CSV table of C-alpha atoms in Angstrom, one decimal:
chain,number,residue,atom,x,y,z
R,1238,MET,CA,-6.3,28.4,69.2
R,1239,MET,CA,-6.9,28.0,65.5
R,1240,ILE,CA,-3.2,27.5,64.8
R,1241,THR,CA,-3.0,24.8,67.5
R,1242,MET,CA,-6.0,22.9,66.0
R,1243,ARG,CA,-4.5,23.0,62.5
R,1244,ALA,CA,-1.2,21.7,63.8
R,1245,THR,CA,-3.0,18.8,65.6
R,1246,MET,CA,-5.0,17.9,62.5
R,1247,ARG,CA,-1.9,17.7,60.4
R,1248,ALA,CA,-0.2,15.5,63.0
R,1249,ASN,CA,-3.1,13.1,63.0
R,1250,MET,CA,-3.6,13.1,59.2
R,1251,THR,CA,-2.4,10.0,57.4
R,1252,MET,CA,0.1,10.7,54.7
R,1253,ARG,CA,-0.8,9.1,51.3
R,1254,ARG,CA,1.7,8.3,48.6
R,1255,PHE,CA,1.1,7.3,45.0
R,1256,SER,CA,3.6,4.5,45.3
R,1257,SER,CA,5.0,2.6,48.3
R,1258,CYS,CA,8.3,1.8,46.6
R,1259,ARG,CA,11.5,3.5,47.4
R,1260,LYS,CA,12.8,6.4,45.5
R,1261,ILE,CA,14.5,5.3,42.3
R,1262,SER,CA,16.9,7.5,40.4
R,1263,MET,CA,15.9,7.7,36.8
R,1264,THR,CA,17.9,9.0,33.8
R,1265,PHE,CA,16.1,10.4,30.9
R,1266,GLU,CA,18.1,10.1,27.7
R,1267,GLY,CA,17.3,12.9,25.2
R,1268,ASN,CA,19.0,15.5,23.1
R,1269,THR,CA,21.5,16.6,25.8
R,1270,ARG,CA,25.1,17.5,25.7
R,1271,GLY,CA,26.2,14.4,27.6
R,1272,ILE,CA,25.3,12.0,24.7
R,1273,ALA,CA,28.2,11.1,22.5
R,1274,ALA,CA,26.3,10.9,19.2
R,1275,THR,CA,25.8,13.0,16.1
R,1276,PRO,CA,22.5,14.6,15.3
R,1277,GLU,CA,22.0,12.1,12.5
R,1278,GLU,CA,22.5,9.1,14.9
R,1279,ARG,CA,20.0,10.6,17.4
R,1280,MET,CA,17.5,11.1,14.7
R,1281,GLN,CA,18.1,7.6,13.3
R,1282,ARG,CA,17.3,6.1,16.8
R,1283,ILE,CA,13.8,7.6,16.5
R,1284,PHE,CA,13.0,7.8,12.8
R,1285,GLY,CA,15.1,5.1,11.3
R,1286,GLY,CA,18.0,5.2,8.9
R,1287,ARG,CA,18.7,6.9,5.6
R,1288,LEU,CA,19.6,10.3,7.0
R,1289,LYS,CA,23.3,10.6,6.2
R,1290,GLY,CA,23.0,12.5,3.0
R,1291,GLU,CA,21.4,9.7,1.0
R,1292,PRO,CA,18.7,10.8,-1.5
R,1293,PRO,CA,15.1,10.4,-0.4
R,1294,LYS,CA,13.0,7.5,-1.7
R,1295,SER,CA,9.6,9.1,-1.9
R,1296,THR,CA,6.6,7.3,-3.2
R,1297,SER,CA,5.3,10.5,-4.7
R,1298,ARG,CA,4.7,10.3,-8.5
R,1299,ILE,CA,6.5,13.6,-8.9
R,1300,LEU,CA,9.8,12.1,-7.6
R,1301,THR,CA,9.6,8.7,-9.3
R,1302,GLY,CA,11.3,7.6,-12.5
R,1303,GLY,CA,8.8,9.4,-14.7
R,1304,SER,CA,6.4,7.6,-17.1
R,1305,LYS,CA,6.3,6.0,-20.6
R,1306,LEU,CA,3.8,6.6,-23.3
R,1307,ILE,CA,2.3,3.2,-24.1
R,1308,ALA,CA,-0.6,2.9,-26.5
R,1309,GLY,CA,-1.2,6.6,-26.0
R,1310,VAL,CA,-1.4,6.3,-22.2
R,1311,GLU,CA,1.1,7.8,-19.8
R,1312,VAL,CA,2.0,4.8,-17.6
R,1313,PRO,CA,4.0,5.8,-14.5
R,1314,GLU,CA,6.8,3.8,-13.2
R,1315,LYS,CA,5.9,1.1,-10.6
R,1316,PRO,CA,5.9,2.8,-7.2
R,1317,GLY,CA,8.7,2.0,-4.9
R,1318,GLN,CA,8.0,0.6,-1.4
R,1319,PRO,CA,8.4,3.3,1.3
R,1320,ASP,CA,11.2,2.7,3.9
R,1321,ASN,CA,10.7,5.8,6.0
R,1322,CYS,CA,7.5,5.0,8.0
R,1323,CYS,CA,7.9,6.3,11.6
R,1324,MET,CA,5.0,4.2,12.9
R,1325,SER,CA,3.6,7.1,14.8
R,1326,GLY,CA,0.2,7.5,13.2
R,1327,CYS,CA,0.9,10.4,10.8
R,1328,VAL,CA,-2.0,12.2,9.2
R,1329,ASN,CA,-0.5,11.4,5.8
R,1330,CYS,CA,1.2,8.0,6.3
R,1331,VAL,CA,3.7,7.0,3.6
R,1332,TRP,CA,1.8,3.6,3.3
R,1333,GLU,CA,-1.4,5.5,2.5
R,1334,LEU,CA,0.4,7.5,-0.2
R,1335,TYR,CA,1.9,4.3,-1.5
R,1336,ASN,CA,-1.5,2.7,-1.7
R,1337,ASP,CA,-2.8,5.7,-3.7
R,1338,ASP,CA,0.2,5.5,-6.0
R,1339,VAL,CA,-0.2,1.7,-6.6
R,1340,ARG,CA,-3.9,2.3,-7.5
R,1341,TYR,CA,-3.0,5.0,-9.9
R,1342,TRP,CA,-0.3,2.9,-11.5
R,1343,LYS,CA,-2.6,-0.1,-11.9
R,1344,GLN,CA,-5.3,2.1,-13.4
R,1345,LYS,CA,-3.0,3.5,-16.1
R,1346,ARG,CA,-1.3,0.2,-16.7
R,1347,ASN,CA,-4.7,-1.6,-17.2
R,1348,GLU,CA,-5.8,1.3,-19.5
R,1349,ALA,CA,-2.8,0.9,-21.7
R,1350,ALA,CA,-3.1,-2.9,-21.7
R,1351,LEU,CA,-6.6,-2.5,-23.1
R,1352,LYS,CA,-5.7,-0.1,-25.8
R,1353,ILE,CA,-2.5,-1.8,-26.9
R,1354,ARG,CA,-4.5,-4.8,-28.1
R,1355,ASP,CA,-5.6,-2.9,-31.2
R,1356,SER,CA,-2.0,-2.3,-32.3
R,1357,THR,CA,1.3,-4.1,-32.8
R,1358,GLU,CA,3.1,-2.0,-30.3
R,1359,VAL,CA,5.3,-4.0,-27.9
R,1360,TRP,CA,5.2,-3.2,-24.2
R,1361,PRO,CA,8.6,-2.1,-22.8
R,1362,SER,CA,10.2,-5.1,-21.0
R,1363,ASN,CA,11.6,-2.8,-18.2
R,1364,TRP,CA,8.1,-1.3,-17.5
R,1365,ASP,CA,6.4,-4.2,-15.7
R,1366,PRO,CA,4.2,-5.5,-18.5
R,1367,PRO,CA,0.9,-7.1,-17.3
R,1368,LEU,CA,1.4,-10.5,-19.0
R,1369,ASP,CA,-2.0,-11.8,-18.1
R,1370,LYS,CA,-3.7,-8.9,-20.0
R,1371,LEU,CA,-1.4,-8.7,-23.0
R,1372,GLU,CA,-1.5,-10.7,-26.2
R,1373,MET,CA,1.7,-12.4,-27.4
R,1374,LYS,CA,2.2,-9.8,-30.2
R,1375,ASN,CA,2.4,-7.0,-27.6
R,1376,ILE,CA,4.8,-8.8,-25.3
R,1377,PRO,CA,8.6,-8.5,-25.6
R,1378,PRO,CA,10.3,-11.6,-27.1
R,1379,THR,CA,12.3,-12.0,-23.9
R,1380,LEU,CA,9.1,-12.6,-22.0
R,1381,HIS,CA,7.3,-15.0,-24.4
R,1382,GLY,CA,8.4,-18.0,-22.3
R,1383,LYS,CA,7.0,-16.5,-19.2
R,1384,LYS,CA,3.7,-15.7,-20.9
R,1385,MET,CA,3.4,-19.3,-22.1
R,1386,GLN,CA,4.1,-20.6,-18.7
R,1387,LEU,CA,1.5,-18.3,-17.2
R,1388,GLU,CA,-1.1,-19.5,-19.8
R,1389,GLU,CA,-0.3,-23.1,-18.9
R,1390,ASP,CA,-0.8,-22.5,-15.2
R,1391,LEU,CA,-4.1,-20.8,-15.9
R,1392,ALA,CA,-5.2,-23.7,-18.1
R,1393,LYS,CA,-4.4,-26.2,-15.4
R,1394,GLN,CA,-6.4,-24.2,-12.9
R,1395,HIS,CA,-9.4,-24.0,-15.2
R,1396,GLN,CA,-9.1,-27.7,-16.0
R,1397,THR,CA,-9.1,-28.5,-12.3
R,1398,VAL,CA,-12.2,-26.6,-11.7
R,1399,ALA,CA,-13.9,-28.0,-14.9
R,1400,ASN,CA,-13.2,-31.6,-13.7
R,1401,LEU,CA,-15.4,-30.9,-10.6
R,1402,PHE,CA,-18.5,-30.7,-12.9
R,1403,PRO,CA,-19.9,-32.9,-15.6
R,1404,LYS,CA,-19.2,-31.9,-19.2
R,1405,ARG,CA,-21.9,-29.9,-21.0
R,1406,THR,CA,-23.4,-31.4,-24.0
R,1407,ASN,CA,-25.3,-28.2,-25.0
R,1408,PRO,CA,-23.8,-24.7,-25.5
R,1409,LEU,CA,-24.0,-22.2,-22.7
R,1410,PRO,CA,-27.1,-20.0,-22.7
R,1411,LYS,CA,-26.7,-16.6,-24.3
R,1412,SER,CA,-27.3,-14.8,-21.0
R,1413,VAL,CA,-24.4,-16.8,-19.4
R,1414,GLN,CA,-22.1,-16.0,-22.3
R,1415,GLN,CA,-22.9,-12.3,-22.0
R,1416,ALA,CA,-22.3,-12.4,-18.3
R,1417,LYS,CA,-18.9,-14.0,-18.8
R,1418,GLN,CA,-18.0,-11.3,-21.3
R,1419,ARG,CA,-19.1,-8.6,-18.9
R,1420,ASN,CA,-17.0,-10.2,-16.1
R,1421,LEU,CA,-14.0,-10.4,-18.3
R,1422,ALA,CA,-14.3,-6.7,-19.3
R,1423,LYS,CA,-14.8,-5.8,-15.7
R,1424,LYS,CA,-11.7,-7.7,-14.7
R,1425,ILE,CA,-9.7,-5.8,-17.3
R,1426,HIS,CA,-11.0,-2.4,-16.1
R,1427,THR,CA,-10.7,-3.1,-12.4
R,1428,PRO,CA,-7.4,-1.5,-11.2
R,1429,VAL,CA,-7.2,-3.3,-7.8
R,1430,GLU,CA,-7.7,-7.0,-8.6
R,1431,GLU,CA,-3.9,-7.7,-8.7
R,1432,ASN,CA,-1.5,-7.9,-5.8
R,1433,ASP,CA,1.3,-6.2,-7.9
R,1434,GLY,CA,3.1,-3.7,-5.8
R,1435,TRP,CA,2.2,-5.5,-2.5
R,1436,ASP,CA,4.0,-8.8,-3.1
R,1437,ASP,CA,6.6,-8.5,-0.4
R,1438,ILE,CA,4.6,-6.3,2.0
R,1439,PRO,CA,2.8,-7.8,5.0
R,1440,VAL,CA,-0.9,-8.2,4.6
R,1441,TYR,CA,-1.7,-6.2,7.7
R,1442,ILE,CA,0.1,-3.1,6.3
R,1443,LYS,CA,-1.9,-3.4,3.1
R,1444,ALA,CA,-5.1,-3.8,5.1
R,1445,PHE,CA,-4.2,-0.8,7.2
R,1446,ALA,CA,-3.5,1.4,4.2
R,1447,GLU,CA,-6.8,0.3,2.5
R,1448,PHE,CA,-8.8,0.9,5.7
R,1449,GLU,CA,-7.3,4.4,6.1
R,1450,ARG,CA,-8.1,5.1,2.5
R,1451,GLN,CA,-11.8,4.0,2.8
R,1452,ARG,CA,-12.1,5.9,6.1
R,1453,LYS,CA,-10.9,9.2,4.5
R,1454,LEU,CA,-13.1,8.7,1.5
R,1455,LYS,CA,-16.1,8.2,3.8
R,1456,LYS,CA,-15.2,11.2,5.8
R,1457,ASN,CA,-14.8,13.4,2.7
R,1458,LYS,CA,-18.2,12.2,1.5
R,1459,ILE,CA,-20.0,13.0,4.7
R,1460,GLN,CA,-18.2,16.3,5.3
R,1461,PRO,CA,-20.1,18.4,2.7
R,1462,GLN,CA,-23.4,17.1,3.9
R,1463,THR,CA,-22.7,18.2,7.5
R,1464,SER,CA,-21.5,21.7,6.5
R,1465,HIS,CA,-25.0,22.7,5.2
């Protein structure tokens, strides 16, 4: 009797399906024997190029072109842009590493630019001299024209801003002069005020790298407090 009741219930039960479409044959393409491609070509399809024996182009300061001693400061080579981002949300993204490398490079370059002013040393022309922070005596002769053009452009910008306000007949107050000097010194010591190293990179990638950096710094700052 029990068996008959179960059979009747199954017959009257409405059959539910996840989809009402017909059966569709699907082919999953993966690392199978039927694919006529080399392992490098299959990897390139997922991770991008530069896998056929070419040397890696890491942004690590250990694998870059070394450094130069400028005004007693070891200034590393300008970091190279990464070309091996897999866009998969890695824990240590190459763009985050690049952001750290750029910050370190700017810090050392600005430090050397500040110290070189007290000497007659000339910044190497092939080591990305910061023309806006160097005096003419510290700039290679081949870049004097570029330095003068930069100063002319800055003078035009300042003149445009100055024309918006009436000319002063009295000298600036001492407090204002001191504030301007502090701002100038702060600008020299600030390692991230420039866009050097990010010129040809989309803004959203720079914003992403900076956001991830700030997030990790915040996490590392909070972590010791929660461990107690």
